[in-house]
Amino acid sequence: MQTDVRPESMARITNETLAKAFIDEQIEALRAQIGSSKVLLALSGGVDSSVTAAFLIKAIGKNLVCVHVNHGLLRKGEPEQVIKVFRDELGAELIYVDAVDRFLDKLAGVSEPEQKRHIIGKEFIEVFAEEAAKLDGIKFLAQGTIYPDILESKDGIKAHHNVGGLPPELNFELVEPIKLLYKDEVRIVGKALGLPDNMVYRQPFPGPGLGVRCTGAITRDRLEALRESDAILREEFAKNGLADKVWQFFTIVPDYRSTGIKDGKRSYEWPAVIRAVNTRDAVTATVPEIPFSLLQHITARITAEVPGINRVLFDLTPKPTGTIEWE
Ligand code: XMP
């Protein structure tokens, strides 16, 4: 077992050469720890779990079993990308679990944000534990814990993150190949392991996913409007060179409607809210200037292409007073 304390002598990984040296060292350590046993990993497609998976595929190949749970709250194209990159390109043993109905049924009618988070977190562990119970011979559980998670859990800052998140009844030994790395190092190592840029340089995405952006009680039609409007925003930010200049950006579709006109008829539909923020650490955040003509173009596209949306708003609020997410 590796220590939880980053040694003073450990140089900051800032380039591919240092990343490759770290990878070689870790692979040897992982092979020594795991031997010929099997390892299970919950692969969300986020940076940390993706880099953890890439590490273990390199170290132990098919003895890593990845489980990707689609809870219905992922962004457009995400489950498909996880399957394409990990199963098709990296040859991983990947179990895809379509749990969309299960999550959305549990969330139906639930409007309180913390209760929604709780349901999503609990259901996720249940689905994962069920999948684990179907498998034989798993001895280890891999987790994408990173160094800030360890520091923050020591300080008691964060309640829900990777550290300590595993269901105790599963009784696995932990494998945490990136637990001494800072986020910038995780990205450099991920790239050196061969992951695509859009996976390694992904913006942060909350565990409860689109669930906290489809405010109030989630409905399938509004969730779909959220997913589609978010995809248009991401496409336009990427096309216009903003994707790597703005730290986090997404849409929110609140649970109220307003009147409008579509196809010459009165409409009574939801607004899509654009949220775009810059920050160093997500504790405070500012709202960057986005070219007005681009906002107009995005508004035109969303209102024309997304069923159920008849208005687009831009959230001008820095943090504080507004949090980055709406729930
Ligand atoms: P807020 O909304 O608190 O968000 O300003 C700060 C950062 O944390 C992310 N966030 C979450 N991440 N689970 C997560 O894993 C959550 O429940 C959660 N809530 C917010 C948010 O996307 C932002 O980057």
Short mmCIF file of C-alpha atoms and ligand atoms in Angstrom, two decimals:
data_model
loop_
_atom_site.label_atom_id
_atom_site.label_comp_id
_atom_site.label_asym_id
_atom_site.label_seq_id
_atom_site.Cartn_x
_atom_site.Cartn_y
_atom_site.Cartn_z
CA MET A 1 0.00 0.00 0.00
CA GLN A 2 1.21 3.43 -0.93
CA THR A 3 1.52 6.22 1.58
CA ASP A 4 -1.12 8.97 1.70
CA VAL A 5 1.50 11.67 2.03
CA ARG A 6 3.24 13.13 -0.98
CA PRO A 7 7.00 12.95 -0.32
CA GLU A 8 8.83 16.28 -0.39
CA SER A 9 11.25 14.76 -2.88
CA MET A 10 8.49 14.11 -5.43
CA ALA A 11 8.98 16.60 -8.27
CA ARG A 12 5.93 18.27 -9.78
CA ILE A 13 5.05 16.48 -13.03
CA THR A 14 5.11 19.20 -15.67
CA ASN A 15 6.00 17.42 -18.90
CA GLU A 16 5.74 14.17 -20.81
CA THR A 17 9.17 12.88 -19.75
CA LEU A 18 8.35 13.25 -16.06
CA ALA A 19 4.91 11.77 -16.70
CA LYS A 20 6.41 8.71 -18.42
CA ALA A 21 8.84 8.15 -15.55
CA PHE A 22 5.94 8.33 -13.07
CA ILE A 23 3.90 5.93 -15.22
CA ASP A 24 6.71 3.34 -15.39
CA GLU A 25 7.25 3.50 -11.65
CA GLN A 26 3.54 3.23 -10.87
CA ILE A 27 2.98 0.34 -13.25
CA GLU A 28 5.64 -1.65 -11.51
CA ALA A 29 4.11 -0.80 -8.12
CA LEU A 30 0.61 -1.69 -9.35
CA ARG A 31 1.74 -5.05 -10.70
CA ALA A 32 3.50 -5.81 -7.41
CA GLN A 33 0.38 -4.86 -5.42
CA ILE A 34 -2.19 -6.63 -7.60
CA GLY A 35 -0.35 -9.68 -8.94
CA SER A 36 -2.77 -11.79 -10.98
CA SER A 37 -5.89 -10.67 -9.08
CA LYS A 38 -8.81 -8.80 -10.56
CA VAL A 39 -9.61 -5.12 -10.01
CA LEU A 40 -12.95 -3.38 -10.28
CA LEU A 41 -13.37 0.29 -11.23
CA ALA A 42 -16.38 2.59 -11.48
CA LEU A 43 -15.60 4.45 -14.69
CA SER A 44 -17.64 7.65 -14.98
CA GLY A 45 -15.69 9.09 -17.89
CA GLY A 46 -14.44 11.99 -15.76
CA VAL A 47 -10.74 12.83 -15.82
CA ASP A 48 -9.79 11.03 -12.62
CA SER A 49 -11.55 7.72 -13.22
CA SER A 50 -10.46 7.75 -16.89
CA VAL A 51 -6.79 8.22 -16.03
CA THR A 52 -7.06 5.55 -13.32
CA ALA A 53 -8.56 3.16 -15.90
CA ALA A 54 -5.87 3.94 -18.48
CA PHE A 55 -3.20 3.24 -15.86
CA LEU A 56 -4.65 -0.09 -14.88
CA ILE A 57 -5.30 -1.21 -18.45
CA LYS A 58 -1.61 -0.66 -19.08
CA ALA A 59 -0.58 -2.44 -15.88
CA ILE A 60 -2.93 -5.44 -15.77
CA GLY A 61 -4.95 -5.45 -19.03
CA LYS A 62 -8.07 -7.60 -18.88
CA ASN A 63 -7.76 -8.12 -15.13
CA LEU A 64 -9.25 -4.67 -14.78
CA VAL A 65 -13.04 -4.72 -14.97
CA CYS A 66 -14.58 -1.29 -15.58
CA VAL A 67 -18.22 -0.59 -14.80
CA HIS A 68 -19.80 2.42 -16.50
CA VAL A 69 -23.15 3.30 -14.97
CA ASN A 70 -25.34 5.49 -17.16
CA HIS A 71 -27.61 7.21 -14.65
CA GLY A 72 -29.32 9.27 -17.34
CA LEU A 73 -27.72 12.49 -16.05
CA LEU A 74 -24.65 12.48 -18.28
CA ARG A 75 -24.03 15.01 -21.04
CA LYS A 76 -24.85 14.28 -24.66
CA GLY A 77 -22.46 11.71 -26.13
CA GLU A 78 -20.65 10.84 -22.89
CA PRO A 79 -21.62 7.17 -22.44
CA GLU A 80 -20.85 6.61 -26.13
CA GLN A 81 -17.41 8.17 -25.75
CA VAL A 82 -16.56 6.03 -22.71
CA ILE A 83 -17.44 2.88 -24.68
CA LYS A 84 -15.55 4.04 -27.77
CA VAL A 85 -12.36 5.02 -25.98
CA PHE A 86 -12.14 2.30 -23.37
CA ARG A 87 -13.76 -0.74 -24.96
CA ASP A 88 -13.02 -0.14 -28.63
CA GLU A 89 -9.71 1.72 -28.58
CA LEU A 90 -8.00 0.63 -25.36
CA GLY A 91 -9.50 -2.87 -25.31
CA ALA A 92 -10.78 -2.63 -21.74
CA GLU A 93 -13.08 -5.13 -20.11
CA LEU A 94 -16.06 -2.78 -19.78
CA ILE A 95 -19.49 -3.46 -18.36
CA TYR A 96 -22.02 -0.85 -19.48
CA VAL A 97 -25.03 -0.55 -17.20
CA ASP A 98 -28.06 1.27 -18.54
CA ALA A 99 -29.62 2.44 -15.27
CA VAL A 100 -31.41 5.44 -16.77
CA ASP A 101 -34.96 4.34 -15.91
CA ARG A 102 -33.95 3.24 -12.47
CA PHE A 103 -32.47 6.62 -11.53
CA LEU A 104 -35.15 8.72 -13.19
CA ASP A 105 -37.94 6.69 -11.59
CA LYS A 106 -36.38 7.17 -8.14
CA LEU A 107 -35.99 10.91 -8.79
CA ALA A 108 -39.52 11.44 -10.10
CA GLY A 109 -41.32 14.12 -8.10
CA VAL A 110 -38.29 14.89 -5.89
CA SER A 111 -37.59 18.61 -5.94
CA GLU A 112 -35.29 19.27 -2.95
CA PRO A 113 -31.69 19.60 -4.22
CA GLU A 114 -29.92 17.80 -1.38
CA GLN A 115 -32.45 14.98 -1.49
CA LYS A 116 -31.83 14.64 -5.23
CA ARG A 117 -28.06 14.44 -4.60
CA HIS A 118 -28.61 11.86 -1.88
CA ILE A 119 -30.80 9.65 -4.09
CA ILE A 120 -28.31 9.81 -6.97
CA GLY A 121 -25.34 8.95 -4.71
CA LYS A 122 -27.13 6.10 -2.94
CA GLU A 123 -28.55 4.61 -6.11
CA PHE A 124 -25.13 4.74 -7.74
CA ILE A 125 -23.57 2.72 -4.94
CA GLU A 126 -26.44 0.21 -5.10
CA VAL A 127 -26.11 -0.30 -8.86
CA PHE A 128 -22.34 -0.63 -8.55
CA ALA A 129 -22.59 -3.10 -5.64
CA GLU A 130 -25.07 -5.21 -7.64
CA GLU A 131 -22.68 -5.38 -10.58
CA ALA A 132 -19.78 -6.24 -8.26
CA ALA A 133 -21.81 -9.07 -6.70
CA LYS A 134 -22.24 -10.65 -10.16
CA LEU A 135 -18.48 -10.94 -10.64
CA ASP A 136 -16.18 -13.61 -9.29
CA GLY A 137 -12.65 -13.26 -8.05
CA ILE A 138 -12.45 -9.50 -7.60
CA LYS A 139 -10.01 -8.60 -4.86
CA PHE A 140 -9.35 -4.91 -5.43
CA LEU A 141 -11.33 -1.77 -6.02
CA ALA A 142 -9.62 1.00 -7.98
CA GLN A 143 -10.52 4.62 -7.22
CA GLY A 144 -9.59 7.85 -8.94
CA THR A 145 -8.71 9.58 -5.69
CA ILE A 146 -6.36 12.52 -6.27
CA TYR A 147 -4.18 14.43 -3.82
CA PRO A 148 -6.58 17.36 -3.22
CA ASP A 149 -9.24 14.78 -2.22
CA ILE A 150 -6.91 13.44 0.45
CA LEU A 151 -5.97 16.92 1.68
CA GLU A 152 -9.58 18.09 1.76
CA SER A 153 -10.79 14.99 3.56
CA LYS A 154 -8.09 15.52 6.20
CA ASP A 155 -9.28 19.10 6.65
CA GLY A 156 -12.91 18.00 6.74
CA ILE A 157 -13.78 20.33 3.84
CA LYS A 158 -15.49 17.94 1.48
CA ALA A 159 -18.09 15.46 2.57
CA HIS A 160 -18.71 13.55 -0.65
CA HIS A 161 -15.83 12.61 -2.89
CA ASN A 162 -13.76 9.56 -3.68
CA VAL A 163 -12.11 9.02 -0.32
CA GLY A 164 -14.18 6.65 1.77
CA GLY A 165 -16.85 6.48 -0.92
CA LEU A 166 -16.82 2.74 -1.33
CA PRO A 167 -19.59 0.58 0.09
CA PRO A 168 -18.03 -1.10 3.16
CA GLU A 169 -19.82 -4.43 2.58
CA LEU A 170 -17.86 -4.93 -0.62
CA ASN A 171 -14.71 -5.45 1.40
CA PHE A 172 -12.20 -4.73 -1.32
CA GLU A 173 -8.63 -3.61 -0.98
CA LEU A 174 -8.05 -0.19 -2.55
CA VAL A 175 -5.91 0.61 -5.58
CA GLU A 176 -5.36 4.34 -6.09
CA PRO A 177 -2.69 4.97 -8.73
CA ILE A 178 -3.12 8.76 -8.92
CA LYS A 179 -3.68 9.58 -5.27
CA LEU A 180 -0.47 11.59 -4.92
CA LEU A 181 -1.13 13.73 -8.00
CA TYR A 182 -2.53 17.22 -8.33
CA LYS A 183 -5.12 17.81 -11.04
CA ASP A 184 -2.70 19.39 -13.55
CA GLU A 185 -0.43 16.36 -13.14
CA VAL A 186 -3.33 13.96 -13.64
CA ARG A 187 -4.01 15.59 -17.02
CA ILE A 188 -0.37 15.38 -18.15
CA VAL A 189 -0.15 11.74 -17.05
CA GLY A 190 -3.48 10.95 -18.76
CA LYS A 191 -2.25 12.40 -22.02
CA ALA A 192 1.00 10.42 -21.75
CA LEU A 193 -1.12 7.30 -21.23
CA GLY A 194 -2.78 7.98 -24.59
CA LEU A 195 -6.15 9.42 -23.58
CA PRO A 196 -7.74 11.93 -25.99
CA ASP A 197 -7.55 15.65 -25.19
CA ASN A 198 -11.30 16.04 -24.81
CA MET A 199 -11.23 13.48 -22.02
CA VAL A 200 -8.10 14.76 -20.27
CA TYR A 201 -8.91 18.47 -20.51
CA ARG A 202 -12.58 18.06 -19.70
CA GLN A 203 -14.17 20.69 -17.53
CA PRO A 204 -15.30 19.62 -14.06
CA PHE A 205 -18.67 17.87 -14.04
CA PRO A 206 -20.50 17.25 -10.77
CA GLY A 207 -21.21 13.69 -9.63
CA PRO A 208 -24.99 14.27 -9.72
CA GLY A 209 -24.48 15.49 -13.28
CA LEU A 210 -27.30 17.17 -15.14
CA GLY A 211 -29.50 16.39 -12.13
CA VAL A 212 -28.46 19.66 -10.44
CA ARG A 213 -29.01 21.66 -13.65
CA CYS A 214 -32.53 20.39 -14.30
CA THR A 215 -33.80 22.26 -11.27
CA GLY A 216 -36.61 21.03 -9.05
CA ALA A 217 -38.30 17.74 -9.88
CA ILE A 218 -36.58 16.24 -12.94
CA THR A 219 -38.76 15.31 -15.88
CA ARG A 220 -37.52 13.39 -18.90
CA ASP A 221 -38.59 16.00 -21.43
CA ARG A 222 -36.93 18.88 -19.56
CA LEU A 223 -33.80 16.76 -19.01
CA GLU A 224 -33.64 16.16 -22.75
CA ALA A 225 -34.02 19.92 -23.42
CA LEU A 226 -31.15 20.50 -20.99
CA ARG A 227 -28.93 17.89 -22.65
CA GLU A 228 -29.56 19.30 -26.13
CA SER A 229 -29.11 22.97 -25.15
CA ASP A 230 -25.89 22.09 -23.29
CA ALA A 231 -24.58 20.25 -26.36
CA ILE A 232 -25.23 23.31 -28.55
CA LEU A 233 -23.45 25.58 -26.06
CA ARG A 234 -20.44 23.23 -25.92
CA GLU A 235 -20.32 22.97 -29.70
CA GLU A 236 -20.41 26.75 -30.15
CA PHE A 237 -17.83 27.45 -27.42
CA ALA A 238 -15.49 24.89 -29.00
CA LYS A 239 -16.02 26.25 -32.50
CA ASN A 240 -15.36 29.82 -31.34
CA GLY A 241 -12.20 29.13 -29.34
CA LEU A 242 -13.76 29.57 -25.91
CA ALA A 243 -13.69 25.96 -24.73
CA ASP A 244 -10.18 26.18 -23.31
CA LYS A 245 -10.51 29.80 -22.17
CA VAL A 246 -13.59 29.43 -19.98
CA TRP A 247 -13.19 27.17 -16.93
CA GLN A 248 -16.70 25.78 -16.78
CA PHE A 249 -19.78 26.39 -18.92
CA PHE A 250 -23.12 24.69 -19.26
CA THR A 251 -26.83 25.34 -19.46
CA ILE A 252 -29.53 25.05 -16.82
CA VAL A 253 -33.18 24.47 -17.58
CA PRO A 254 -35.29 25.65 -14.64
CA ASP A 255 -38.68 24.21 -13.83
CA TYR A 256 -40.83 27.15 -14.83
CA ARG A 257 -42.21 28.33 -18.13
CA SER A 258 -42.96 31.60 -19.84
CA THR A 259 -44.97 32.59 -22.86
CA GLY A 260 -43.46 33.14 -26.27
CA ILE A 261 -44.16 32.70 -29.97
CA LYS A 262 -43.02 29.74 -32.05
CA ASP A 263 -44.05 29.06 -35.63
CA GLY A 264 -46.56 31.91 -35.41
CA LYS A 265 -48.30 30.34 -32.43
CA ARG A 266 -48.27 31.07 -28.69
CA SER A 267 -45.80 28.89 -26.87
CA TYR A 268 -45.50 28.25 -23.15
CA GLU A 269 -42.06 26.75 -22.62
CA TRP A 270 -38.91 26.67 -20.44
CA PRO A 271 -35.93 29.03 -20.61
CA ALA A 272 -32.37 27.74 -21.01
CA VAL A 273 -29.86 29.62 -18.86
CA ILE A 274 -26.24 29.91 -19.97
CA ARG A 275 -23.71 29.70 -17.12
CA ALA A 276 -20.03 30.41 -17.89
CA VAL A 277 -17.44 31.02 -15.18
CA ASN A 278 -13.74 31.42 -14.65
CA THR A 279 -12.06 30.45 -11.40
CA ARG A 280 -8.87 29.01 -9.95
CA ASP A 281 -10.32 26.78 -7.30
CA ALA A 282 -14.13 27.00 -7.63
CA VAL A 283 -14.33 28.77 -4.25
CA THR A 284 -14.96 32.12 -5.94
CA ALA A 285 -15.71 32.68 -9.62
CA THR A 286 -16.09 35.48 -12.13
CA VAL A 287 -18.20 35.67 -15.26
CA PRO A 288 -16.14 36.25 -18.41
CA GLU A 289 -17.25 38.49 -21.25
CA ILE A 290 -18.70 36.42 -24.06
CA PRO A 291 -19.06 38.15 -27.45
CA PHE A 292 -22.63 39.38 -27.74
CA SER A 293 -22.95 38.17 -31.34
CA LEU A 294 -22.05 34.65 -30.21
CA LEU A 295 -24.65 34.77 -27.43
CA GLN A 296 -27.21 35.87 -30.04
CA HIS A 297 -26.20 33.01 -32.33
CA ILE A 298 -26.44 30.46 -29.49
CA THR A 299 -29.84 31.86 -28.53
CA ALA A 300 -31.08 31.49 -32.10
CA ARG A 301 -29.84 27.92 -32.32
CA ILE A 302 -31.19 26.76 -28.98
CA THR A 303 -34.64 28.28 -29.47
CA ALA A 304 -34.87 26.90 -33.02
CA GLU A 305 -33.39 23.44 -32.38
CA VAL A 306 -34.42 22.42 -28.88
CA PRO A 307 -38.02 21.37 -28.32
CA GLY A 308 -39.49 22.95 -25.20
CA ILE A 309 -37.20 26.01 -25.03
CA ASN A 310 -38.47 29.44 -26.07
CA ARG A 311 -36.01 31.77 -24.27
CA VAL A 312 -32.30 31.90 -23.52
CA LEU A 313 -30.86 33.84 -20.55
CA PHE A 314 -27.25 34.57 -19.56
CA ASP A 315 -26.33 34.31 -15.88
CA LEU A 316 -24.20 37.36 -14.99
CA THR A 317 -23.73 36.45 -11.34
CA PRO A 318 -20.23 35.95 -9.90
CA LYS A 319 -19.59 33.56 -6.99
CA PRO A 320 -20.39 34.86 -4.44
CA THR A 321 -23.29 35.59 -4.48
CA GLY A 322 -24.27 32.81 -6.86
CA THR A 323 -22.77 29.33 -6.63
CA ILE A 324 -21.53 27.91 -9.92
CA GLU A 325 -24.28 25.28 -10.07
CA TRP A 326 -27.89 26.30 -9.64
CA GLU A 327 -28.63 23.59 -7.08
P1 XMP B 1 -20.65 25.36 -6.63
O1 XMP B 1 -21.98 25.17 -7.29
O2 XMP B 1 -20.65 24.90 -5.20
O3 XMP B 1 -19.64 24.41 -7.40
O4 XMP B 1 -20.13 26.77 -6.77
C1 XMP B 1 -18.24 24.40 -7.26
C2 XMP B 1 -17.69 23.31 -8.15
O5 XMP B 1 -18.08 22.02 -7.65
C3 XMP B 1 -18.89 21.34 -8.60
N1 XMP B 1 -19.99 20.71 -7.85
C4 XMP B 1 -20.04 19.39 -7.54
N2 XMP B 1 -19.20 18.37 -7.81
N3 XMP B 1 -20.66 16.88 -6.69
C5 XMP B 1 -19.53 17.12 -7.39
O6 XMP B 1 -18.79 16.16 -7.65
C6 XMP B 1 -21.56 17.84 -6.38
O7 XMP B 1 -22.58 17.58 -5.75
C7 XMP B 1 -21.22 19.16 -6.84
N4 XMP B 1 -21.84 20.37 -6.71
C8 XMP B 1 -21.06 21.29 -7.35
C9 XMP B 1 -19.38 22.39 -9.58
O8 XMP B 1 -19.65 21.83 -10.87
C10 XMP B 1 -18.23 23.37 -9.58
O9 XMP B 1 -17.20 22.98 -10.45
#
